[in-house]
Amino acid sequence: FFGNNMTMHANFPEKEIAPIVADTFARTGYNICRFHFYDKMLAIKNSDGATEINPRHMDKMDFFANELRKRGVYYTTDLYMAREIDPKTLEPEFHNLKISTLAERKSLFYLSQKARDNLKKYSANLLNHVNPYTKLAWKDDPALVSISLVNEDTIGSTVNGSTAPLSGKGLPNGCRQTLFPKLPKTKNCFLQNS
């Protein structure tokens, strides 16, 4: 595959622009488009944990995906990139945490069952959504060739020194032992044993 990323609002082009962008992709020789860094704009912020989909943005993305598809351009996406999850919707141990960085948000999926449930619900809402232009649910569309669950989600890039606000008292009891039972004791980092 050879393609490009569409980020943020570029994932939701106006309907008169989408065919032009799709033509440009095809003319350039691209055969794949990555829908990226859009979940924060696609999710309705005050909905049930920001898991509900904004229908206006989804319609534009559906239309764009279909325009790409008609030109033989496949697509790929991540299911989590930057959507904000309110710590108060998680387990009580997380309620008072100030989570400000993407790494801190992404580390929640390793640490909180409720964060993982939130990701599952958002993902189901997106992937089960039927694109009215293709008549296919996203999960059933053969043009969607790959999915990354969480963008840049390696444990080293999310659960590390920059996630220090989540360490110590903020973690549910036994979290480190459950997640990392075979890791050696470490000093002055997130993985520090209590």
Tab-separated table of C-alpha atoms in Angstrom:
chain	number	residue	atom	x	y	z
A	1	PHE	CA	0.000	0.000	0.000
A	2	PHE	CA	1.040	3.571	-0.652
A	3	GLY	CA	-0.979	6.427	0.782
A	4	ASN	CA	-1.396	9.357	3.078
A	5	ASN	CA	-2.854	10.386	6.430
A	6	MET	CA	-5.937	12.536	6.760
A	7	THR	CA	-5.893	14.155	10.173
A	8	MET	CA	-8.390	16.013	12.311
A	9	HIS	CA	-11.059	17.902	10.331
A	10	ALA	CA	-9.589	16.753	6.991
A	11	ASN	CA	-11.406	13.457	7.667
A	12	PHE	CA	-14.718	15.294	7.259
A	13	PRO	CA	-14.454	17.169	3.958
A	14	GLU	CA	-17.522	18.906	2.617
A	15	LYS	CA	-19.328	16.779	0.044
A	16	GLU	CA	-18.316	19.014	-2.851
A	17	ILE	CA	-14.646	18.702	-1.807
A	18	ALA	CA	-14.525	14.949	-1.029
A	19	PRO	CA	-14.543	13.815	-4.698
A	20	ILE	CA	-11.741	16.260	-5.500
A	21	VAL	CA	-9.607	14.922	-2.642
A	22	ALA	CA	-10.387	11.319	-3.633
A	23	ASP	CA	-9.470	12.100	-7.262
A	24	THR	CA	-6.207	13.646	-6.101
A	25	PHE	CA	-5.385	10.558	-4.036
A	26	ALA	CA	-6.058	8.250	-6.986
A	27	ARG	CA	-4.214	10.484	-9.482
A	28	THR	CA	-1.186	10.597	-7.150
A	29	GLY	CA	-1.079	6.809	-7.135
A	30	TYR	CA	-2.230	6.407	-3.558
A	31	ASN	CA	-4.176	3.240	-2.908
A	32	ILE	CA	-4.792	3.732	0.819
A	33	CYS	CA	-5.913	6.543	3.110
A	34	ARG	CA	-5.416	6.568	6.847
A	35	PHE	CA	-8.251	8.222	8.746
A	36	HIS	CA	-6.334	9.565	11.716
A	37	PHE	CA	-6.653	11.786	14.769
A	38	TYR	CA	-10.368	12.382	14.305
A	39	ASP	CA	-11.989	10.578	17.240
A	40	LYS	CA	-11.945	13.662	19.469
A	41	MET	CA	-14.015	15.485	16.817
A	42	LEU	CA	-16.205	12.505	15.883
A	43	ALA	CA	-17.288	11.666	19.433
A	44	ILE	CA	-19.984	13.743	21.070
A	45	LYS	CA	-18.099	15.143	24.057
A	46	ASN	CA	-20.914	15.128	26.609
A	47	SER	CA	-22.391	11.816	25.499
A	48	ASP	CA	-22.094	8.618	27.474
A	49	GLY	CA	-18.334	8.788	28.134
A	50	ALA	CA	-17.730	10.388	24.703
A	51	THR	CA	-18.700	7.128	22.995
A	52	GLU	CA	-21.578	8.407	20.861
A	53	ILE	CA	-20.875	9.470	17.276
A	54	ASN	CA	-21.558	12.949	15.874
A	55	PRO	CA	-23.927	12.186	12.962
A	56	ARG	CA	-22.957	15.262	10.933
A	57	HIS	CA	-19.237	14.429	11.005
A	58	MET	CA	-19.929	10.719	10.465
A	59	ASP	CA	-21.982	11.480	7.352
A	60	LYS	CA	-19.098	13.480	5.867
A	61	MET	CA	-16.623	10.717	6.678
A	62	ASP	CA	-18.981	8.087	5.227
A	63	PHE	CA	-19.309	10.085	2.026
A	64	PHE	CA	-15.547	10.596	1.778
A	65	ALA	CA	-14.856	6.891	2.432
A	66	ASN	CA	-17.246	5.980	-0.362
A	67	GLU	CA	-15.574	8.439	-2.752
A	68	LEU	CA	-12.191	6.853	-1.976
A	69	ARG	CA	-13.654	3.392	-2.376
A	70	LYS	CA	-15.142	4.208	-5.800
A	71	ARG	CA	-11.624	5.088	-6.964
A	72	GLY	CA	-10.016	1.919	-5.636
A	73	VAL	CA	-8.493	3.612	-2.583
A	74	TYR	CA	-8.630	1.490	0.572
A	75	TYR	CA	-8.615	2.919	4.086
A	76	THR	CA	-7.346	2.185	7.548
A	77	THR	CA	-7.943	3.781	10.938
A	78	ASP	CA	-7.165	3.759	14.629
A	79	LEU	CA	-9.985	3.311	17.138
A	80	TYR	CA	-8.388	5.532	19.761
A	81	MET	CA	-6.219	8.540	19.047
A	82	ALA	CA	-7.118	11.457	21.313
A	83	ARG	CA	-10.687	11.167	22.591
A	84	GLU	CA	-10.962	12.515	26.137
A	85	ILE	CA	-12.205	10.089	28.759
A	86	ASP	CA	-13.378	11.731	31.955
A	87	PRO	CA	-11.609	10.077	34.934
A	88	LYS	CA	-14.859	10.413	36.905
A	89	THR	CA	-16.385	7.763	34.592
A	90	LEU	CA	-13.669	5.290	35.634
A	91	GLU	CA	-13.045	3.386	38.860
A	92	PRO	CA	-13.018	5.530	42.037
A	93	GLU	CA	-9.192	5.375	42.248
A	94	PHE	CA	-9.006	7.470	39.075
A	95	HIS	CA	-11.604	10.134	39.930
A	96	ASN	CA	-9.186	12.775	41.223
A	97	LEU	CA	-6.474	12.336	38.619
A	98	LYS	CA	-5.585	15.189	36.307
A	99	ILE	CA	-5.003	13.562	32.956
A	100	SER	CA	-3.635	16.019	30.431
A	101	THR	CA	-1.327	14.239	27.993
A	102	LEU	CA	-2.125	11.703	25.299
A	103	ALA	CA	0.251	9.217	26.950
A	104	GLU	CA	-1.672	9.524	30.196
A	105	ARG	CA	-4.985	8.983	28.402
A	106	LYS	CA	-3.662	5.977	26.504
A	107	SER	CA	-2.179	4.427	29.636
A	108	LEU	CA	-5.708	4.213	31.059
A	109	PHE	CA	-6.424	1.272	28.757
A	110	TYR	CA	-3.717	-0.708	30.553
A	111	LEU	CA	-4.924	0.345	33.986
A	112	SER	CA	-8.715	0.629	33.972
A	113	GLN	CA	-11.343	-1.907	32.982
A	114	LYS	CA	-13.842	0.940	32.606
A	115	ALA	CA	-11.501	2.710	30.168
A	116	ARG	CA	-11.291	-0.503	28.139
A	117	ASP	CA	-15.093	-0.790	28.247
A	118	ASN	CA	-15.317	2.816	27.023
A	119	LEU	CA	-13.049	1.972	24.081
A	120	LYS	CA	-15.150	-1.098	23.262
A	121	LYS	CA	-18.370	0.921	23.286
A	122	TYR	CA	-16.979	3.710	21.078
A	123	SER	CA	-15.447	1.128	18.722
A	124	ALA	CA	-18.737	-0.762	18.449
A	125	ASN	CA	-20.590	2.472	17.706
A	126	LEU	CA	-18.130	3.311	14.928
A	127	LEU	CA	-17.629	-0.130	13.410
A	128	ASN	CA	-21.291	-1.208	13.555
A	129	HIS	CA	-22.393	2.061	11.969
A	130	VAL	CA	-23.777	1.452	8.473
A	131	ASN	CA	-22.370	3.813	5.871
A	132	PRO	CA	-25.451	4.929	3.902
A	133	TYR	CA	-23.347	5.408	0.749
A	134	THR	CA	-21.771	1.924	0.712
A	135	LYS	CA	-24.702	0.199	2.477
A	136	LEU	CA	-22.118	-1.611	4.608
A	137	ALA	CA	-21.220	-1.393	8.279
A	138	TRP	CA	-17.655	-0.157	8.627
A	139	LYS	CA	-16.695	-3.532	10.128
A	140	ASP	CA	-17.987	-5.301	7.015
A	141	ASP	CA	-16.443	-3.011	4.411
A	142	PRO	CA	-13.626	-4.784	2.543
A	143	ALA	CA	-12.137	-1.360	1.743
A	144	LEU	CA	-11.298	-0.998	5.469
A	145	VAL	CA	-8.162	-3.128	5.336
A	146	SER	CA	-6.730	-2.643	8.814
A	147	ILE	CA	-7.485	-1.239	12.232
A	148	SER	CA	-5.157	-0.199	15.031
A	149	LEU	CA	-6.856	-0.331	18.419
A	150	VAL	CA	-4.893	2.499	19.981
A	151	ASN	CA	-2.519	4.771	18.082
A	152	GLU	CA	1.050	4.688	19.432
A	153	ASP	CA	-0.045	2.469	22.272
A	154	THR	CA	3.046	0.517	23.213
A	155	ILE	CA	3.350	0.136	26.929
A	156	GLY	CA	6.710	1.909	26.785
A	157	SER	CA	5.220	4.955	25.119
A	158	THR	CA	2.209	5.229	27.432
A	159	VAL	CA	3.087	3.745	30.813
A	160	ASN	CA	6.378	5.489	31.553
A	161	GLY	CA	7.869	8.497	33.290
A	162	SER	CA	5.470	10.930	31.605
A	163	THR	CA	2.547	9.124	33.184
A	164	ALA	CA	3.840	9.832	36.681
A	165	PRO	CA	0.547	11.481	37.753
A	166	LEU	CA	-1.032	8.036	37.486
A	167	SER	CA	1.480	6.378	39.807
A	168	GLY	CA	1.406	5.782	43.519
A	169	LYS	CA	-1.890	6.358	45.312
A	170	GLY	CA	-3.772	6.981	42.074
A	171	LEU	CA	-3.509	3.384	40.934
A	172	PRO	CA	-5.955	0.682	41.921
A	173	ASN	CA	-4.478	-1.711	44.480
A	174	GLY	CA	-2.371	-4.437	42.926
A	175	CYS	CA	-2.308	-2.772	39.519
A	176	ARG	CA	1.441	-3.057	39.007
A	177	GLN	CA	1.516	-6.687	40.108
A	178	THR	CA	-1.413	-7.548	37.826
A	179	LEU	CA	-0.026	-5.802	34.756
A	180	PHE	CA	3.677	-6.428	35.185
A	181	PRO	CA	4.224	-9.465	37.431
A	182	LYS	CA	7.515	-10.468	35.777
A	183	LEU	CA	9.146	-7.046	35.585
A	184	PRO	CA	12.000	-6.322	37.970
A	185	LYS	CA	11.647	-3.621	40.586
A	186	THR	CA	12.358	-0.196	39.162
A	187	LYS	CA	13.156	3.169	40.688
A	188	ASN	CA	11.640	6.605	40.077
A	189	CYS	CA	9.252	5.645	37.293
A	190	PHE	CA	5.710	4.604	36.742
A	191	LEU	CA	6.432	0.916	37.199
A	192	GLN	CA	7.895	1.372	40.655
A	193	ASN	CA	6.864	-1.264	43.191
A	194	SER	CA	5.119	0.010	46.285
